[in-house]
Amino acid sequence: MVKFICKKPGKKSIAILKRDEKVISPSYAREYSFVFKKGKGSYVYDVDNRKYLDFAAGIAVNNIGHANPEVIKAIKKQIPLGLHAAFGDFYAELPVIFTENLLKFVPKNFQKVFLSNSGTESIEAAYKLARWHTKKKYVIAFANCFHGRTMGSLSMTNSKPVQRERFSPFLPVKHIPYPYVYRMPFKNEADCTNYCINKIEKTIRYVKGNVAAIFMEPIQGEGGYIVPPKNFPKEIRKICNDHNILFCDDEVQAGCYRTGKFLAIENFNTLPDIISLSKAIGGGIPLGATLASQKVMNWSPGSHSNTFGGNLVACTAGIATLDYMKKHNLGENAAKIGKYILKRLDEIKEKYEIIGDVRGLGLMIGVELVKNKRTKEHAIKERSSILCKAQEKGLILLPAGVSTIRICPPLIITKKEAEQGLNILEDSLNKR
Ligand SMILES: Cc1ncc(COP(=O)(O)O)c(C=O)c1O
């Protein structure tokens, strides 16, 4: 039988849930029984025609809103001309245009791009490039990080034990604590930073400097929407410079203006060596990109390639998506509405014992739930019941980390829609 995590799905939803259970891999961890029918802007509808405000955006994919008309128009124009140009073997103009345009969104230090289809592939490319370029063996990643689920990225991913169970042996990765200020026993951010940086220094010494790269999410996503101290990425940059290590910045979830800036790392006034992008960059079509300087991306023909990288429909969608993001100042809207949401959540936090921490940048906001503000014991069951209540009231939310609610709506969201979502969230806190 289908395990209904939330109550009362409609008749049509139930029928699809039953069919899904028969044929779809059980490895997907569905949060609740929402069955998508269509989306428009910041709203989605289930197959029973129930309308929901979307505070999940397909986990930070639908930054430009559902069914964006400009992306649809671009795709429709391309479809009769061709879908697949075998970009790994031949040449085509669309992937080149997409890449040229993408490079205009990032600092001039980046001149070369490898194209792929997903977040994990954009990380695999970064990982292989770092190993190839430096000829070194280890990489450093962080506790609670999520970089994907193929074997290279999974060797780093460790936000939940279930993601790694039975999959070892892994590639040579050393894990270091991420500066999770709210849960670390330090007096201030500087002590927290120093603790993690010392651990990295020790690890580099332990492996005799044989470190190709440090992989970091500028804001941890799956791990719990954790924002590091302001100077932490700069300290990582410094270590990388000192030890000839590449700084690999995973922007798969935090990138594409989610935090107000095109790259989340730009909020921290530093620059990485390799950037991985995906999720929002295709406007809903699978697309991944790995960026580096010409000097770093110097691998030889045949050292890395794929079948679908540079896919024509994906690149057309990517071009239209970037245009839309720029034309509609989505970074500014993310920063403005994000500030408003954070302010309201800070007020809500004062009223409810269950809210331990509110943190975020732009529209990447985490609300960490605890049983008790002093002990900070995770409120796991309570979170499930709040997510369910919210869904019943017409708001789609997703969890992150052990007991955090993630708030990542489309970046086109209006203040009125944000207000509507926050009212439902507060109501769900009251009625769980
Ligand atoms: C930060 C980060 N990196 C990588 C990935 C992997 O992306 P994908 O699921 O497209 O492989 C994700 C997915 O959630 C992510 O959040």
Short mmCIF file of C-alpha atoms and ligand atoms in Angstrom, two decimals:
data_model
loop_
_atom_site.label_atom_id
_atom_site.label_comp_id
_atom_site.label_asym_id
_atom_site.label_seq_id
_atom_site.Cartn_x
_atom_site.Cartn_y
_atom_site.Cartn_z
CA MET A 1 0.00 0.00 0.00
CA VAL A 2 1.02 3.55 -0.62
CA LYS A 3 2.29 5.17 2.54
CA PHE A 4 0.37 8.42 2.75
CA ILE A 5 2.54 10.74 4.72
CA CYS A 6 -0.04 13.52 4.55
CA LYS A 7 -3.75 13.01 4.93
CA LYS A 8 -6.47 13.29 2.35
CA PRO A 9 -5.00 13.17 -1.14
CA GLY A 10 -7.74 13.46 -3.80
CA LYS A 11 -9.09 10.51 -5.80
CA LYS A 12 -6.95 11.09 -8.90
CA SER A 13 -3.84 11.56 -6.76
CA ILE A 14 -4.50 8.26 -4.96
CA ALA A 15 -4.84 6.40 -8.26
CA ILE A 16 -1.46 7.71 -9.50
CA LEU A 17 0.26 7.07 -6.17
CA LYS A 18 -0.81 3.43 -6.42
CA ARG A 19 0.46 3.04 -9.99
CA ASP A 20 3.69 4.83 -9.06
CA GLU A 21 4.32 2.41 -6.23
CA LYS A 22 4.09 -0.55 -8.60
CA VAL A 23 6.69 0.62 -11.14
CA ILE A 24 8.90 3.40 -9.78
CA SER A 25 12.15 2.72 -7.92
CA PRO A 26 11.55 2.85 -4.17
CA SER A 27 14.83 4.75 -3.71
CA TYR A 28 13.07 8.10 -4.18
CA ALA A 29 12.25 9.53 -0.75
CA ARG A 30 8.99 11.36 -1.35
CA GLU A 31 8.01 13.79 1.38
CA TYR A 32 4.29 13.77 0.81
CA SER A 33 1.56 12.88 -1.59
CA PHE A 34 1.47 15.91 -3.89
CA VAL A 35 0.88 14.75 -7.51
CA PHE A 36 1.85 17.49 -9.99
CA LYS A 37 -0.51 18.37 -12.83
CA LYS A 38 0.60 21.82 -13.93
CA GLY A 39 2.40 24.93 -12.76
CA LYS A 40 2.14 28.64 -13.52
CA GLY A 41 4.40 31.29 -12.03
CA SER A 42 4.68 30.70 -8.27
CA TYR A 43 1.77 28.25 -8.14
CA VAL A 44 1.35 24.54 -8.81
CA TYR A 45 -1.81 22.43 -9.18
CA ASP A 46 -2.27 18.77 -8.35
CA VAL A 47 -4.20 16.28 -10.46
CA ASP A 48 -7.28 16.87 -8.30
CA ASN A 49 -7.07 20.57 -9.27
CA ARG A 50 -5.95 21.78 -5.86
CA LYS A 51 -3.88 24.92 -6.02
CA TYR A 52 -0.70 25.41 -3.99
CA LEU A 53 1.76 28.24 -3.52
CA ASP A 54 5.17 26.76 -4.26
CA PHE A 55 7.84 27.51 -1.63
CA ALA A 56 10.06 24.68 -2.94
CA ALA A 57 10.45 25.54 -6.65
CA GLY A 58 11.39 21.94 -7.47
CA ILE A 59 14.31 22.38 -5.05
CA ALA A 60 15.55 25.64 -6.48
CA VAL A 61 14.98 24.69 -10.13
CA ASN A 62 12.01 26.88 -11.02
CA ASN A 63 13.69 30.20 -10.22
CA ILE A 64 11.98 31.89 -13.18
CA GLY A 65 8.60 30.40 -12.23
CA HIS A 66 6.67 27.46 -13.59
CA ALA A 67 5.92 27.27 -17.31
CA ASN A 68 7.83 30.45 -18.05
CA PRO A 69 6.38 31.74 -21.36
CA GLU A 70 9.70 32.98 -22.74
CA VAL A 71 11.40 29.63 -22.18
CA ILE A 72 8.46 27.80 -23.71
CA LYS A 73 8.56 30.10 -26.76
CA ALA A 74 12.30 29.47 -27.24
CA ILE A 75 11.89 25.69 -26.94
CA LYS A 76 8.97 25.66 -29.39
CA LYS A 77 11.04 27.58 -31.90
CA GLN A 78 13.92 25.11 -31.65
CA ILE A 79 12.00 21.83 -31.65
CA PRO A 80 11.26 21.62 -35.41
CA LEU A 81 14.89 22.48 -36.19
CA GLY A 82 16.47 19.66 -34.21
CA LEU A 83 16.79 18.32 -30.68
CA HIS A 84 20.20 16.71 -30.52
CA ALA A 85 23.32 17.78 -32.40
CA ALA A 86 25.81 15.29 -30.87
CA PHE A 87 27.87 18.14 -29.44
CA GLY A 88 30.47 15.72 -28.07
CA ASP A 89 31.37 14.76 -31.64
CA PHE A 90 30.38 17.71 -33.86
CA TYR A 91 29.81 21.44 -33.51
CA ALA A 92 26.67 23.57 -33.07
CA GLU A 93 26.02 27.25 -32.44
CA LEU A 94 23.41 27.12 -29.66
CA PRO A 95 25.71 25.59 -27.01
CA VAL A 96 28.30 28.21 -27.93
CA ILE A 97 25.77 31.06 -27.55
CA PHE A 98 24.59 29.66 -24.22
CA THR A 99 28.18 29.41 -22.99
CA GLU A 100 29.12 32.91 -24.21
CA ASN A 101 26.05 34.32 -22.46
CA LEU A 102 26.65 32.36 -19.26
CA LEU A 103 30.21 33.66 -19.03
CA LYS A 104 28.84 37.23 -19.02
CA PHE A 105 27.12 36.43 -15.68
CA VAL A 106 30.32 35.44 -13.87
CA PRO A 107 33.64 37.20 -13.17
CA LYS A 108 36.15 37.37 -16.04
CA ASN A 109 38.38 34.75 -14.36
CA PHE A 110 36.17 32.07 -15.95
CA GLN A 111 36.61 31.48 -19.66
CA LYS A 112 35.89 27.79 -20.30
CA VAL A 113 32.79 25.67 -19.73
CA PHE A 114 32.00 21.95 -19.78
CA LEU A 115 28.30 21.29 -20.49
CA SER A 116 26.26 18.48 -18.98
CA ASN A 117 22.74 17.60 -17.82
CA SER A 118 22.55 17.67 -14.04
CA GLY A 119 24.08 18.82 -10.78
CA THR A 120 25.90 15.61 -10.11
CA GLU A 121 27.47 15.68 -13.58
CA SER A 122 28.60 19.26 -13.14
CA ILE A 123 30.28 18.13 -9.90
CA GLU A 124 31.81 15.02 -11.50
CA ALA A 125 33.33 17.26 -14.15
CA ALA A 126 34.72 19.59 -11.46
CA TYR A 127 36.09 16.63 -9.51
CA LYS A 128 37.76 15.01 -12.52
CA LEU A 129 39.12 18.33 -13.74
CA ALA A 130 40.64 19.05 -10.32
CA ARG A 131 42.29 15.61 -10.23
CA TRP A 132 43.46 15.93 -13.84
CA HIS A 133 44.80 19.45 -13.52
CA THR A 134 46.60 19.10 -10.19
CA LYS A 135 47.61 15.42 -10.59
CA LYS A 136 46.79 15.11 -6.87
CA LYS A 137 44.68 12.46 -5.18
CA TYR A 138 42.55 13.62 -2.25
CA VAL A 139 39.71 16.09 -2.10
CA ILE A 140 38.32 17.77 1.00
CA ALA A 141 34.57 18.13 1.49
CA PHE A 142 32.39 19.09 4.46
CA ALA A 143 30.18 17.35 6.96
CA ASN A 144 26.49 17.58 5.94
CA CYS A 145 27.44 18.43 2.36
CA PHE A 146 25.44 17.34 -0.67
CA HIS A 147 27.09 17.25 -4.07
CA GLY A 148 25.08 14.53 -5.84
CA ARG A 149 24.65 10.77 -5.98
CA THR A 150 26.92 9.38 -8.70
CA MET A 151 30.02 7.72 -7.29
CA GLY A 152 32.39 10.71 -7.55
CA SER A 153 29.98 13.24 -6.08
CA LEU A 154 28.61 10.65 -3.63
CA SER A 155 32.12 10.11 -2.30
CA MET A 156 31.78 13.68 -1.01
CA THR A 157 28.04 13.76 -0.20
CA ASN A 158 27.25 12.96 3.41
CA SER A 159 24.21 14.94 4.45
CA LYS A 160 22.38 11.72 5.45
CA PRO A 161 23.78 8.23 6.25
CA VAL A 162 21.22 6.56 3.97
CA GLN A 163 22.79 8.26 0.95
CA ARG A 164 26.08 6.35 1.50
CA GLU A 165 25.02 3.10 3.11
CA ARG A 166 26.27 0.01 1.20
CA PHE A 167 27.98 2.11 -1.48
CA SER A 168 31.57 2.07 -0.24
CA PRO A 169 34.40 1.93 -1.20
CA PHE A 170 34.44 5.62 -2.06
CA LEU A 171 37.00 7.84 -3.75
CA PRO A 172 39.64 9.41 -1.50
CA VAL A 173 37.76 12.21 0.26
CA LYS A 174 38.45 13.74 3.67
CA HIS A 175 35.49 15.26 5.48
CA ILE A 176 35.83 18.36 7.65
CA PRO A 177 33.22 19.99 9.92
CA TYR A 178 31.27 22.79 8.18
CA PRO A 179 30.92 25.95 10.29
CA TYR A 180 27.36 25.29 11.45
CA VAL A 181 27.39 28.20 13.87
CA TYR A 182 23.99 27.47 15.47
CA ARG A 183 25.02 23.94 16.52
CA MET A 184 28.70 24.34 17.29
CA PRO A 185 29.90 25.00 20.82
CA PHE A 186 31.73 28.25 20.10
CA LYS A 187 31.32 31.72 21.51
CA ASN A 188 31.43 33.46 18.18
CA GLU A 189 31.72 32.99 14.42
CA ALA A 190 35.48 33.62 14.42
CA ASP A 191 36.13 30.70 16.80
CA CYS A 192 33.88 28.49 14.70
CA THR A 193 35.77 29.45 11.53
CA ASN A 194 39.16 28.89 13.18
CA TYR A 195 38.13 25.45 14.38
CA CYS A 196 37.16 24.31 10.86
CA ILE A 197 40.15 25.95 9.19
CA ASN A 198 42.53 24.26 11.66
CA LYS A 199 40.94 20.92 10.85
CA ILE A 200 41.56 21.53 7.15
CA GLU A 201 45.20 22.51 7.76
CA LYS A 202 45.71 19.36 9.84
CA THR A 203 44.18 17.18 7.12
CA ILE A 204 46.37 18.69 4.41
CA ARG A 205 49.42 17.94 6.57
CA TYR A 206 48.16 14.42 7.26
CA VAL A 207 47.94 13.57 3.54
CA LYS A 208 51.26 15.32 2.89
CA GLY A 209 49.75 18.05 0.75
CA ASN A 210 48.26 15.58 -1.72
CA VAL A 211 44.95 17.51 -2.00
CA ALA A 212 43.54 18.39 -5.42
CA ALA A 213 40.50 20.39 -4.33
CA ILE A 214 38.25 21.63 -1.58
CA PHE A 215 34.56 21.28 -2.50
CA MET A 216 32.18 23.62 -0.79
CA GLU A 217 28.55 24.73 -1.02
CA PRO A 218 28.61 28.47 -0.27
CA ILE A 219 25.36 27.84 1.63
CA GLN A 220 24.71 24.21 2.46
CA GLY A 221 21.46 23.04 0.87
CA GLU A 222 20.39 19.48 1.70
CA GLY A 223 22.48 19.69 4.87
CA GLY A 224 20.05 22.22 6.37
CA TYR A 225 20.32 25.61 4.64
CA ILE A 226 23.37 26.51 6.67
CA VAL A 227 25.04 29.86 6.07
CA PRO A 228 28.76 29.93 6.94
CA PRO A 229 30.39 32.90 8.72
CA LYS A 230 31.00 35.82 6.38
CA ASN A 231 34.78 35.34 6.18
CA PHE A 232 34.79 31.54 5.90
CA PRO A 233 34.93 31.23 2.08
CA LYS A 234 37.78 33.77 2.05
CA GLU A 235 39.70 31.58 4.49
CA ILE A 236 39.14 28.62 2.18
CA ARG A 237 40.48 30.70 -0.71
CA LYS A 238 43.58 31.50 1.33
CA ILE A 239 44.26 27.86 2.22
CA CYS A 240 43.83 26.89 -1.44
CA ASN A 241 46.31 29.57 -2.49
CA ASP A 242 48.80 28.54 0.18
CA HIS A 243 48.71 24.83 -0.73
CA ASN A 244 48.09 24.93 -4.47
CA ILE A 245 44.62 23.43 -4.10
CA LEU A 246 41.62 24.19 -6.35
CA PHE A 247 38.59 25.77 -4.69
CA CYS A 248 35.50 24.07 -6.17
CA ASP A 249 32.32 26.00 -5.56
CA ASP A 250 29.08 24.02 -5.75
CA GLU A 251 26.48 26.56 -6.92
CA VAL A 252 24.01 23.90 -8.06
CA GLN A 253 21.37 24.93 -5.51
CA ALA A 254 22.57 28.34 -4.32
CA GLY A 255 23.45 29.77 -7.74
CA CYS A 256 21.37 31.51 -10.44
CA TYR A 257 20.43 34.53 -8.26
CA ARG A 258 18.86 32.44 -5.50
CA THR A 259 20.81 34.40 -2.87
CA GLY A 260 20.49 37.75 -4.65
CA LYS A 261 23.78 37.46 -6.54
CA PHE A 262 24.19 35.24 -9.61
CA LEU A 263 26.75 33.19 -7.67
CA ALA A 264 26.17 32.71 -3.95
CA ILE A 265 29.93 32.90 -3.39
CA GLU A 266 29.82 36.54 -4.52
CA ASN A 267 28.11 37.37 -1.21
CA PHE A 268 31.37 36.42 0.48
CA ASN A 269 33.71 38.60 -1.61
CA THR A 270 35.91 35.83 -2.84
CA LEU A 271 36.29 33.69 -5.94
CA PRO A 272 36.68 29.96 -6.48
CA ASP A 273 38.65 28.18 -9.23
CA ILE A 274 35.88 25.90 -10.47
CA ILE A 275 32.11 26.54 -10.42
CA SER A 276 29.40 23.90 -10.80
CA LEU A 277 25.94 25.07 -11.89
CA SER A 278 22.73 23.21 -12.73
CA LYS A 279 19.12 23.15 -11.41
CA ALA A 280 17.76 26.64 -12.28
CA ILE A 281 20.05 27.28 -15.22
CA GLY A 282 17.90 25.33 -17.70
CA GLY A 283 14.61 26.90 -16.61
CA GLY A 284 13.25 23.39 -15.90
CA ILE A 285 15.11 21.51 -18.66
CA PRO A 286 18.08 19.35 -17.52
CA LEU A 287 21.29 21.35 -17.94
CA GLY A 288 24.59 21.50 -16.07
CA ALA A 289 27.71 23.61 -16.49
CA THR A 290 31.19 23.44 -15.01
CA LEU A 291 33.23 26.63 -15.31
CA ALA A 292 36.94 27.29 -14.90
CA SER A 293 39.71 29.48 -16.23
CA GLN A 294 41.46 28.56 -19.46
CA LYS A 295 44.53 27.73 -17.39
CA VAL A 296 42.68 25.25 -15.15
CA MET A 297 40.43 23.71 -17.82
CA ASN A 298 43.35 22.40 -19.83
CA TRP A 299 42.47 18.72 -20.05
CA SER A 300 43.10 16.92 -23.30
CA PRO A 301 40.50 15.79 -25.90
CA GLY A 302 38.85 12.56 -24.75
CA SER A 303 39.67 13.08 -21.07
CA HIS A 304 36.04 14.01 -20.36
CA SER A 305 32.92 14.10 -22.52
CA ASN A 306 29.28 12.99 -22.65
CA THR A 307 26.41 12.31 -25.05
CA PHE A 308 23.87 14.95 -24.09
CA GLY A 309 26.04 17.90 -23.01
CA GLY A 310 25.20 20.85 -25.28
CA ASN A 311 21.75 19.45 -26.06
CA LEU A 312 19.94 21.94 -28.29
CA VAL A 313 16.68 22.12 -26.35
CA ALA A 314 18.56 22.48 -23.06
CA CYS A 315 20.80 25.24 -24.44
CA THR A 316 17.86 27.12 -25.98
CA ALA A 317 16.08 26.93 -22.64
CA GLY A 318 19.28 28.03 -20.88
CA ILE A 319 19.68 31.07 -23.15
CA ALA A 320 16.05 32.13 -22.55
CA THR A 321 16.39 31.49 -18.81
CA LEU A 322 19.50 33.67 -18.45
CA ASP A 323 17.84 36.42 -20.53
CA TYR A 324 14.75 36.29 -18.35
CA MET A 325 16.71 36.38 -15.09
CA LYS A 326 18.58 39.46 -16.25
CA LYS A 327 15.68 41.29 -17.87
CA HIS A 328 13.49 40.87 -14.80
CA ASN A 329 16.19 41.63 -12.20
CA LEU A 330 15.51 38.40 -10.36
CA GLY A 331 18.56 38.91 -8.16
CA GLU A 332 17.13 42.17 -6.85
CA ASN A 333 13.75 40.60 -6.25
CA ALA A 334 15.33 37.64 -4.43
CA ALA A 335 17.27 40.01 -2.17
CA LYS A 336 14.25 42.24 -1.49
CA ILE A 337 11.64 39.54 -0.84
CA GLY A 338 14.23 37.44 1.01
CA LYS A 339 14.84 40.32 3.43
CA TYR A 340 11.12 40.67 4.01
CA ILE A 341 10.68 36.92 4.66
CA LEU A 342 13.66 36.83 7.03
CA LYS A 343 12.29 39.80 9.00
CA ARG A 344 8.87 38.19 9.34
CA LEU A 345 10.39 34.85 10.30
CA ASP A 346 12.50 36.53 12.97
CA GLU A 347 9.29 37.97 14.44
CA ILE A 348 7.57 34.56 14.24
CA LYS A 349 10.60 32.94 15.90
CA GLU A 350 10.11 35.11 19.00
CA LYS A 351 6.57 33.77 19.41
CA TYR A 352 7.23 30.05 19.02
CA GLU A 353 9.41 27.81 21.18
CA ILE A 354 9.74 25.40 18.25
CA ILE A 355 11.75 27.78 16.06
CA GLY A 356 15.37 27.55 17.09
CA ASP A 357 17.07 29.36 14.23
CA VAL A 358 16.19 31.40 11.16
CA ARG A 359 18.96 31.96 8.62
CA GLY A 360 19.51 32.55 4.95
CA LEU A 361 20.47 34.82 2.10
CA GLY A 362 18.05 36.03 -0.55
CA LEU A 363 15.42 33.37 -1.13
CA MET A 364 17.45 30.51 0.32
CA ILE A 365 16.10 30.50 3.87
CA GLY A 366 16.14 27.83 6.55
CA VAL A 367 13.89 27.60 9.61
CA GLU A 368 15.38 25.12 12.06
CA LEU A 369 12.88 23.50 14.40
CA VAL A 370 13.76 22.38 17.92
CA LYS A 371 11.85 20.82 20.79
CA ASN A 372 13.37 23.33 23.15
CA LYS A 373 15.30 26.51 22.34
CA ARG A 374 17.83 25.86 25.12
CA THR A 375 18.64 22.18 24.48
CA LYS A 376 18.21 22.55 20.67
CA GLU A 377 16.92 18.98 20.42
CA HIS A 378 15.78 18.45 16.82
CA ALA A 379 11.99 18.59 16.31
CA ILE A 380 11.78 15.94 13.58
CA LYS A 381 8.22 14.64 13.90
CA GLU A 382 6.97 18.15 14.49
CA ARG A 383 8.56 19.24 11.23
CA SER A 384 6.74 16.48 9.30
CA SER A 385 3.44 17.49 10.80
CA ILE A 386 4.03 21.19 10.00
CA LEU A 387 4.93 20.36 6.37
CA CYS A 388 1.73 18.29 6.10
CA LYS A 389 -0.43 20.99 7.63
CA ALA A 390 1.06 23.52 5.24
CA GLN A 391 0.32 21.29 2.26
CA GLU A 392 -3.27 20.85 3.41
CA LYS A 393 -3.57 24.62 3.57
CA GLY A 394 -2.11 25.10 0.10
CA LEU A 395 1.61 25.65 0.62
CA ILE A 396 4.36 23.39 -0.73
CA LEU A 397 7.40 23.27 1.54
CA LEU A 398 10.33 20.86 1.73
CA PRO A 399 12.62 19.81 4.55
CA ALA A 400 16.43 20.13 4.68
CA GLY A 401 18.91 18.76 7.21
CA VAL A 402 17.64 17.04 10.34
CA SER A 403 14.84 19.40 11.36
CA THR A 404 14.95 22.44 9.11
CA ILE A 405 12.22 23.70 6.80
CA ARG A 406 13.62 25.09 3.58
CA ILE A 407 12.09 28.12 1.97
CA CYS A 408 13.12 28.48 -1.67
CA PRO A 409 10.26 29.86 -3.75
CA PRO A 410 10.57 30.93 -7.38
CA LEU A 411 12.54 34.18 -7.56
CA ILE A 412 9.61 35.88 -9.32
CA ILE A 413 7.58 35.70 -6.11
CA THR A 414 5.75 38.89 -5.07
CA LYS A 415 5.56 40.32 -1.55
CA LYS A 416 1.87 39.43 -1.45
CA GLU A 417 2.60 35.80 -2.32
CA ALA A 418 5.41 35.68 0.23
CA GLU A 419 3.01 37.04 2.85
CA GLN A 420 0.40 34.44 1.90
CA GLY A 421 2.97 31.63 2.33
CA LEU A 422 4.20 32.94 5.66
CA ASN A 423 0.63 33.20 6.96
CA ILE A 424 0.05 29.55 6.04
CA LEU A 425 3.34 28.56 7.66
CA GLU A 426 2.46 30.38 10.89
CA ASP A 427 -1.01 28.86 10.86
CA SER A 428 0.58 25.42 10.44
CA LEU A 429 2.85 26.06 13.45
CA ASN A 430 -0.27 26.79 15.51
CA LYS A 431 -2.38 23.86 14.32
CA ARG A 432 0.11 21.01 14.04
C1 LIG B 1 24.38 21.66 -3.85
C2 LIG B 1 24.00 20.51 -4.75
N1 LIG B 1 24.94 19.94 -5.51
C3 LIG B 1 24.65 18.92 -6.34
C4 LIG B 1 23.38 18.42 -6.42
C5 LIG B 1 23.07 17.27 -7.33
O1 LIG B 1 22.25 17.68 -8.37
P1 LIG B 1 21.40 16.61 -9.23
O2 LIG B 1 20.34 16.10 -8.34
O3 LIG B 1 20.90 17.43 -10.38
O4 LIG B 1 22.34 15.57 -9.66
C6 LIG B 1 22.36 18.99 -5.64
C7 LIG B 1 20.99 18.47 -5.69
O5 LIG B 1 20.16 18.74 -4.88
C8 LIG B 1 22.68 20.07 -4.78
O6 LIG B 1 21.76 20.64 -4.01
#
